[in-house]
């Protein structure tokens, strides 16, 4: 039986969680494509004049991984890293004021697949219910990752070590969404060369947007000191998003608000937004 996760860790070890090898889908079955729905590339394997689904693979260009049963390159296919769990070597370490983080245990070249963000895939309604429980227990550190307009990955109690990756204003990684047999996976890729023993980071605003400024603890040389909605993904609609965030946050202080509709964002730990508003900010 897995250990029941504790709310808080310590300087010796992080809070316990159940390790998952792949996403666990609550309330629905995992999608499986029919044979006529599977995207099949035109690559050729090594030995036949091809590069076995290298950089020119059509599926790679559309962020699809090849299906092992249908790829013309067979076992030589190089576009199945996520399915094969070909993660880089990493270790969970205490990283000062940020508590725990994920650190590279090997040199990682730029553009490398690092790890998949794994947890429980839940609906927006389920995320709201869980958030209410977390807030009631005064657990401000949550592990929600935006997956789609209607679903969220929650890695708080079940997940993998990707849950320990911290935010940085000068990140060395980024998140990418890939399709595998009809399901979306959130993956971490390096955006520059990373040396062994360097902490892995990505910019959280790609998932949750921003609002009022919140103090940042990334300690990067170019750290602005605050987390803000200033990414290219949000820049064009930042003013409208800020109005939505402010009006939604204001609603959370009304006496008749239904707190079951609220969810706390881990980059905005002192603010409460409706799940619907969060997903509206980051619709895909």
mmCIF file of C-alpha atoms in Angstrom:
data_model
loop_
_atom_site.group_PDB
_atom_site.id
_atom_site.type_symbol
_atom_site.label_atom_id
_atom_site.label_comp_id
_atom_site.label_asym_id
_atom_site.label_seq_id
_atom_site.Cartn_x
_atom_site.Cartn_y
_atom_site.Cartn_z
ATOM 1 C CA UNK A 1 0.000 0.000 0.000
ATOM 2 C CA UNK A 2 1.374 3.445 -0.875
ATOM 3 C CA UNK A 3 2.112 5.776 1.983
ATOM 4 C CA UNK A 4 -0.409 8.492 2.594
ATOM 5 C CA UNK A 5 1.157 11.767 1.408
ATOM 6 C CA UNK A 6 1.985 14.190 4.171
ATOM 7 C CA UNK A 7 1.066 17.835 3.788
ATOM 8 C CA UNK A 8 4.605 19.055 4.294
ATOM 9 C CA UNK A 9 8.086 17.728 3.798
ATOM 10 C CA UNK A 10 11.247 18.619 5.682
ATOM 11 C CA UNK A 11 14.833 19.590 5.048
ATOM 12 C CA UNK A 12 15.641 15.869 4.867
ATOM 13 C CA UNK A 13 12.964 14.765 2.444
ATOM 14 C CA UNK A 14 10.073 16.269 0.454
ATOM 15 C CA UNK A 15 6.436 15.513 1.235
ATOM 16 C CA UNK A 16 5.485 11.980 0.232
ATOM 17 C CA UNK A 17 3.572 11.306 -2.971
ATOM 18 C CA UNK A 18 2.675 8.240 -5.023
ATOM 19 C CA UNK A 19 4.910 7.711 -8.047
ATOM 20 C CA UNK A 20 3.103 7.302 -11.373
ATOM 21 C CA UNK A 21 4.625 6.027 -14.623
ATOM 22 C CA UNK A 22 1.903 7.619 -16.755
ATOM 23 C CA UNK A 23 -1.073 9.932 -16.330
ATOM 24 C CA UNK A 24 -4.007 8.539 -14.386
ATOM 25 C CA UNK A 25 -7.381 9.566 -15.831
ATOM 26 C CA UNK A 26 -10.174 10.131 -13.316
ATOM 27 C CA UNK A 27 -13.766 10.045 -14.466
ATOM 28 C CA UNK A 28 -13.022 8.825 -17.986
ATOM 29 C CA UNK A 29 -11.077 6.221 -19.917
ATOM 30 C CA UNK A 30 -7.853 6.903 -21.744
ATOM 31 C CA UNK A 31 -8.352 7.764 -25.417
ATOM 32 C CA UNK A 32 -7.253 5.156 -27.944
ATOM 33 C CA UNK A 33 -7.228 6.050 -31.637
ATOM 34 C CA UNK A 34 -8.715 3.688 -34.204
ATOM 35 C CA UNK A 35 -6.301 2.511 -36.960
ATOM 36 C CA UNK A 36 -7.696 4.993 -39.492
ATOM 37 C CA UNK A 37 -7.182 7.898 -37.039
ATOM 38 C CA UNK A 38 -3.500 7.227 -36.327
ATOM 39 C CA UNK A 39 -1.155 9.779 -37.986
ATOM 40 C CA UNK A 40 1.417 7.816 -39.977
ATOM 41 C CA UNK A 41 4.593 9.461 -41.223
ATOM 42 C CA UNK A 42 6.426 8.691 -44.460
ATOM 43 C CA UNK A 43 9.848 8.216 -42.889
ATOM 44 C CA UNK A 44 12.231 5.433 -43.817
ATOM 45 C CA UNK A 45 14.330 3.418 -41.352
ATOM 46 C CA UNK A 46 18.106 3.343 -41.169
ATOM 47 C CA UNK A 47 19.470 1.104 -43.910
ATOM 48 C CA UNK A 48 16.807 2.169 -46.377
ATOM 49 C CA UNK A 49 18.053 5.681 -46.966
ATOM 50 C CA UNK A 50 16.090 7.248 -44.114
ATOM 51 C CA UNK A 51 16.793 8.723 -40.680
ATOM 52 C CA UNK A 52 14.172 6.700 -38.745
ATOM 53 C CA UNK A 53 11.879 9.571 -37.775
ATOM 54 C CA UNK A 54 14.567 12.172 -37.182
ATOM 55 C CA UNK A 55 14.167 15.931 -37.366
ATOM 56 C CA UNK A 56 12.264 15.796 -40.678
ATOM 57 C CA UNK A 57 9.530 13.439 -39.458
ATOM 58 C CA UNK A 58 6.103 14.841 -40.341
ATOM 59 C CA UNK A 59 4.707 13.739 -36.991
ATOM 60 C CA UNK A 60 7.440 15.625 -35.140
ATOM 61 C CA UNK A 61 6.516 18.805 -37.020
ATOM 62 C CA UNK A 62 2.945 18.555 -35.692
ATOM 63 C CA UNK A 63 3.968 17.483 -32.164
ATOM 64 C CA UNK A 64 2.650 13.934 -32.583
ATOM 65 C CA UNK A 65 4.597 10.923 -31.436
ATOM 66 C CA UNK A 66 4.590 7.967 -33.811
ATOM 67 C CA UNK A 67 2.468 4.950 -32.932
ATOM 68 C CA UNK A 68 4.673 1.883 -32.296
ATOM 69 C CA UNK A 69 2.270 -0.415 -34.149
ATOM 70 C CA UNK A 70 2.023 1.706 -37.301
ATOM 71 C CA UNK A 71 5.285 3.646 -37.730
ATOM 72 C CA UNK A 72 7.087 2.519 -40.939
ATOM 73 C CA UNK A 73 10.408 2.695 -39.064
ATOM 74 C CA UNK A 74 9.323 0.106 -36.504
ATOM 75 C CA UNK A 75 11.600 -0.309 -33.491
ATOM 76 C CA UNK A 76 14.105 2.116 -35.052
ATOM 77 C CA UNK A 77 11.675 5.025 -34.722
ATOM 78 C CA UNK A 78 13.240 7.940 -32.849
ATOM 79 C CA UNK A 79 9.943 9.741 -32.287
ATOM 80 C CA UNK A 80 8.652 7.728 -29.326
ATOM 81 C CA UNK A 81 10.689 9.227 -26.483
ATOM 82 C CA UNK A 82 7.697 10.124 -24.332
ATOM 83 C CA UNK A 83 6.009 6.738 -24.657
ATOM 84 C CA UNK A 84 9.285 4.973 -23.909
ATOM 85 C CA UNK A 85 9.924 7.225 -20.890
ATOM 86 C CA UNK A 86 13.336 8.204 -22.203
ATOM 87 C CA UNK A 87 13.793 10.848 -19.514
ATOM 88 C CA UNK A 88 17.172 12.390 -18.741
ATOM 89 C CA UNK A 89 18.867 11.561 -15.450
ATOM 90 C CA UNK A 90 17.755 13.921 -12.679
ATOM 91 C CA UNK A 91 17.702 14.102 -8.893
ATOM 92 C CA UNK A 92 15.426 15.818 -6.378
ATOM 93 C CA UNK A 93 17.433 18.150 -4.143
ATOM 94 C CA UNK A 94 16.794 20.861 -1.579
ATOM 95 C CA UNK A 95 17.379 24.217 -3.293
ATOM 96 C CA UNK A 96 17.244 26.772 -0.509
ATOM 97 C CA UNK A 97 14.340 29.207 -0.227
ATOM 98 C CA UNK A 98 12.427 27.363 -2.955
ATOM 99 C CA UNK A 99 12.480 24.182 -0.843
ATOM 100 C CA UNK A 100 12.801 21.261 -3.263
ATOM 101 C CA UNK A 101 13.765 21.309 -6.916
ATOM 102 C CA UNK A 102 14.762 19.026 -9.775
ATOM 103 C CA UNK A 103 18.456 19.008 -10.696
ATOM 104 C CA UNK A 104 20.171 17.635 -13.787
ATOM 105 C CA UNK A 105 22.306 14.559 -13.078
ATOM 106 C CA UNK A 106 23.910 14.692 -16.532
ATOM 107 C CA UNK A 107 24.792 17.260 -19.169
ATOM 108 C CA UNK A 108 21.698 18.054 -21.260
ATOM 109 C CA UNK A 109 21.971 19.556 -24.748
ATOM 110 C CA UNK A 110 19.595 22.252 -25.973
ATOM 111 C CA UNK A 111 16.353 20.975 -27.510
ATOM 112 C CA UNK A 112 16.405 17.738 -25.515
ATOM 113 C CA UNK A 113 13.292 16.036 -24.139
ATOM 114 C CA UNK A 114 13.770 16.110 -20.363
ATOM 115 C CA UNK A 115 10.696 14.616 -18.721
ATOM 116 C CA UNK A 116 6.905 14.395 -18.955
ATOM 117 C CA UNK A 117 4.743 16.159 -16.358
ATOM 118 C CA UNK A 118 2.679 13.289 -14.950
ATOM 119 C CA UNK A 119 -0.186 13.239 -12.479
ATOM 120 C CA UNK A 120 -3.914 12.722 -12.190
ATOM 121 C CA UNK A 121 -5.903 14.143 -15.103
ATOM 122 C CA UNK A 122 -9.026 15.694 -13.642
ATOM 123 C CA UNK A 123 -11.841 17.954 -14.809
ATOM 124 C CA UNK A 124 -12.103 21.637 -13.958
ATOM 125 C CA UNK A 125 -14.886 20.787 -11.512
ATOM 126 C CA UNK A 126 -12.709 18.201 -9.787
ATOM 127 C CA UNK A 127 -9.865 20.718 -9.635
ATOM 128 C CA UNK A 128 -12.190 23.168 -7.889
ATOM 129 C CA UNK A 129 -13.237 20.545 -5.345
ATOM 130 C CA UNK A 130 -9.635 19.598 -4.628
ATOM 131 C CA UNK A 131 -8.609 23.201 -4.346
ATOM 132 C CA UNK A 132 -11.269 23.792 -1.698
ATOM 133 C CA UNK A 133 -9.842 20.871 0.288
ATOM 134 C CA UNK A 134 -6.251 22.078 -0.110
ATOM 135 C CA UNK A 135 -7.228 25.584 0.995
ATOM 136 C CA UNK A 136 -9.124 24.253 4.007
ATOM 137 C CA UNK A 137 -5.956 22.397 5.020
ATOM 138 C CA UNK A 138 -3.878 25.554 4.434
ATOM 139 C CA UNK A 139 -1.834 23.791 1.758
ATOM 140 C CA UNK A 140 -0.739 26.643 -0.473
ATOM 141 C CA UNK A 141 1.642 24.609 -2.628
ATOM 142 C CA UNK A 142 -0.413 23.011 -5.378
ATOM 143 C CA UNK A 143 0.706 21.150 -8.466
ATOM 144 C CA UNK A 144 -1.949 21.963 -11.055
ATOM 145 C CA UNK A 145 -0.768 21.971 -14.674
ATOM 146 C CA UNK A 146 -3.080 23.261 -17.391
ATOM 147 C CA UNK A 147 -3.794 20.485 -19.920
ATOM 148 C CA UNK A 148 -6.775 21.784 -21.917
ATOM 149 C CA UNK A 149 -9.800 24.031 -21.548
ATOM 150 C CA UNK A 150 -11.601 21.374 -19.546
ATOM 151 C CA UNK A 151 -8.861 19.370 -17.834
ATOM 152 C CA UNK A 152 -5.970 19.859 -15.438
ATOM 153 C CA UNK A 153 -3.104 17.620 -14.297
ATOM 154 C CA UNK A 154 -2.882 17.459 -10.506
ATOM 155 C CA UNK A 155 0.453 16.041 -9.337
ATOM 156 C CA UNK A 156 0.083 16.935 -5.666
ATOM 157 C CA UNK A 157 -0.512 13.412 -4.346
ATOM 158 C CA UNK A 158 0.274 11.310 -7.417
ATOM 159 C CA UNK A 159 2.799 12.126 -10.100
ATOM 160 C CA UNK A 160 6.481 11.982 -10.967
ATOM 161 C CA UNK A 161 9.537 14.075 -10.194
ATOM 162 C CA UNK A 162 8.592 16.701 -12.795
ATOM 163 C CA UNK A 163 6.365 18.110 -10.037
ATOM 164 C CA UNK A 164 9.502 19.479 -8.353
ATOM 165 C CA UNK A 165 10.554 21.742 -11.236
ATOM 166 C CA UNK A 166 10.525 25.365 -10.047
ATOM 167 C CA UNK A 167 9.785 28.625 -11.841
ATOM 168 C CA UNK A 168 12.521 30.932 -13.133
ATOM 169 C CA UNK A 169 12.541 34.275 -14.915
ATOM 170 C CA UNK A 170 15.549 32.947 -16.839
ATOM 171 C CA UNK A 171 14.535 29.308 -17.380
ATOM 172 C CA UNK A 172 16.575 26.603 -19.006
ATOM 173 C CA UNK A 173 13.505 24.573 -20.028
ATOM 174 C CA UNK A 174 10.058 25.063 -21.500
ATOM 175 C CA UNK A 175 6.795 23.114 -21.635
ATOM 176 C CA UNK A 176 5.462 21.642 -24.857
ATOM 177 C CA UNK A 177 2.231 19.777 -25.525
ATOM 178 C CA UNK A 178 2.493 16.575 -27.561
ATOM 179 C CA UNK A 179 -0.174 14.173 -28.775
ATOM 180 C CA UNK A 180 0.264 10.452 -28.123
ATOM 181 C CA UNK A 181 -2.429 8.102 -29.411
ATOM 182 C CA UNK A 182 -5.049 10.840 -29.055
ATOM 183 C CA UNK A 183 -4.056 12.046 -25.593
ATOM 184 C CA UNK A 184 -2.226 15.288 -24.814
ATOM 185 C CA UNK A 185 0.969 15.091 -22.788
ATOM 186 C CA UNK A 186 2.772 18.036 -21.194
ATOM 187 C CA UNK A 187 6.516 17.647 -21.701
ATOM 188 C CA UNK A 188 9.565 19.542 -20.511
ATOM 189 C CA UNK A 189 12.258 20.341 -23.089
ATOM 190 C CA UNK A 190 15.608 22.068 -22.582
ATOM 191 C CA UNK A 191 15.998 25.420 -24.353
ATOM 192 C CA UNK A 192 19.758 25.673 -23.875
ATOM 193 C CA UNK A 193 22.668 23.474 -22.877
ATOM 194 C CA UNK A 194 22.342 22.489 -19.215
ATOM 195 C CA UNK A 195 25.279 21.318 -17.111
ATOM 196 C CA UNK A 196 25.078 18.475 -14.625
ATOM 197 C CA UNK A 197 24.094 19.669 -11.121
ATOM 198 C CA UNK A 198 22.202 22.653 -12.561
ATOM 199 C CA UNK A 199 18.620 23.113 -11.380
ATOM 200 C CA UNK A 200 15.933 22.617 -14.035
ATOM 201 C CA UNK A 201 13.388 25.424 -14.361
ATOM 202 C CA UNK A 202 10.663 26.691 -16.652
ATOM 203 C CA UNK A 203 8.470 29.776 -16.685
ATOM 204 C CA UNK A 204 5.172 29.089 -14.905
ATOM 205 C CA UNK A 205 3.272 31.856 -16.705
ATOM 206 C CA UNK A 206 2.823 29.549 -19.691
ATOM 207 C CA UNK A 207 0.321 27.665 -17.557
ATOM 208 C CA UNK A 208 -1.366 30.059 -15.208
ATOM 209 C CA UNK A 209 -0.973 33.649 -16.390
ATOM 210 C CA UNK A 210 -0.492 36.504 -13.982
ATOM 211 C CA UNK A 211 -2.290 39.300 -12.231
ATOM 212 C CA UNK A 212 -1.078 41.490 -9.389
ATOM 213 C CA UNK A 213 2.634 41.171 -8.877
ATOM 214 C CA UNK A 214 3.809 38.338 -6.635
ATOM 215 C CA UNK A 215 7.368 38.174 -5.331
ATOM 216 C CA UNK A 216 9.564 35.738 -7.249
ATOM 217 C CA UNK A 217 12.219 33.574 -5.588
ATOM 218 C CA UNK A 218 13.973 32.272 -8.705
ATOM 219 C CA UNK A 219 17.197 34.206 -7.915
ATOM 220 C CA UNK A 220 18.027 34.480 -11.625
ATOM 221 C CA UNK A 221 20.422 37.259 -12.639
ATOM 222 C CA UNK A 222 17.661 38.986 -14.615
ATOM 223 C CA UNK A 223 14.864 38.302 -12.122
ATOM 224 C CA UNK A 224 12.327 41.119 -12.156
ATOM 225 C CA UNK A 225 11.530 40.369 -8.531
ATOM 226 C CA UNK A 226 7.935 39.525 -9.325
ATOM 227 C CA UNK A 227 5.840 37.080 -11.296
ATOM 228 C CA UNK A 228 3.880 38.943 -13.944
ATOM 229 C CA UNK A 229 1.792 38.153 -17.034
ATOM 230 C CA UNK A 230 4.387 39.332 -19.542
ATOM 231 C CA UNK A 231 4.910 36.303 -21.806
ATOM 232 C CA UNK A 232 4.393 36.595 -25.568
ATOM 233 C CA UNK A 233 1.489 34.190 -25.153
ATOM 234 C CA UNK A 234 -0.328 36.664 -22.927
ATOM 235 C CA UNK A 235 1.056 40.024 -24.027
ATOM 236 C CA UNK A 236 -1.613 40.817 -26.612
ATOM 237 C CA UNK A 237 -4.440 40.165 -24.179
ATOM 238 C CA UNK A 238 -2.728 41.145 -20.931
ATOM 239 C CA UNK A 239 -4.983 44.133 -20.303
ATOM 240 C CA UNK A 240 -8.150 42.114 -20.768
ATOM 241 C CA UNK A 241 -6.772 39.248 -18.706
ATOM 242 C CA UNK A 242 -5.807 41.624 -15.907
ATOM 243 C CA UNK A 243 -9.379 42.945 -15.834
ATOM 244 C CA UNK A 244 -10.703 39.381 -15.710
ATOM 245 C CA UNK A 245 -8.297 38.453 -12.903
ATOM 246 C CA UNK A 246 -9.118 41.566 -10.878
ATOM 247 C CA UNK A 247 -12.884 41.123 -11.219
ATOM 248 C CA UNK A 248 -12.649 37.428 -10.432
ATOM 249 C CA UNK A 249 -10.392 38.022 -7.427
ATOM 250 C CA UNK A 250 -12.745 40.738 -6.175
ATOM 251 C CA UNK A 251 -15.624 38.266 -6.371
ATOM 252 C CA UNK A 252 -13.763 35.920 -4.014
ATOM 253 C CA UNK A 253 -14.184 38.469 -1.225
ATOM 254 C CA UNK A 254 -17.957 38.662 -1.555
ATOM 255 C CA UNK A 255 -19.886 37.058 1.269
ATOM 256 C CA UNK A 256 -22.101 34.962 -1.019
ATOM 257 C CA UNK A 257 -19.303 33.532 -3.190
ATOM 258 C CA UNK A 258 -19.265 29.764 -3.711
ATOM 259 C CA UNK A 259 -15.719 28.830 -2.766
ATOM 260 C CA UNK A 260 -16.145 25.402 -4.357
ATOM 261 C CA UNK A 261 -15.803 27.239 -7.679
ATOM 262 C CA UNK A 262 -12.434 28.650 -6.740
ATOM 263 C CA UNK A 263 -8.955 27.295 -7.280
ATOM 264 C CA UNK A 264 -5.655 28.686 -6.007
ATOM 265 C CA UNK A 265 -2.788 29.080 -8.461
ATOM 266 C CA UNK A 266 0.639 27.961 -7.305
ATOM 267 C CA UNK A 267 2.299 31.039 -8.821
ATOM 268 C CA UNK A 268 -0.299 33.293 -7.219
ATOM 269 C CA UNK A 269 -0.612 31.678 -3.768
ATOM 270 C CA UNK A 270 -2.430 34.628 -2.201
ATOM 271 C CA UNK A 271 -5.122 34.961 -4.881
ATOM 272 C CA UNK A 272 -8.207 32.930 -5.644
ATOM 273 C CA UNK A 273 -9.716 32.626 -9.131
ATOM 274 C CA UNK A 274 -12.612 30.666 -10.549
ATOM 275 C CA UNK A 275 -11.462 27.587 -12.417
ATOM 276 C CA UNK A 276 -13.473 28.786 -15.410
ATOM 277 C CA UNK A 277 -11.558 32.092 -15.380
ATOM 278 C CA UNK A 278 -8.178 30.329 -15.258
ATOM 279 C CA UNK A 279 -9.089 28.139 -18.204
ATOM 280 C CA UNK A 280 -10.429 31.158 -20.082
ATOM 281 C CA UNK A 281 -7.029 32.831 -19.601
ATOM 282 C CA UNK A 282 -5.177 29.826 -21.017
ATOM 283 C CA UNK A 283 -7.623 28.364 -23.541
ATOM 284 C CA UNK A 284 -6.134 26.022 -26.146
#
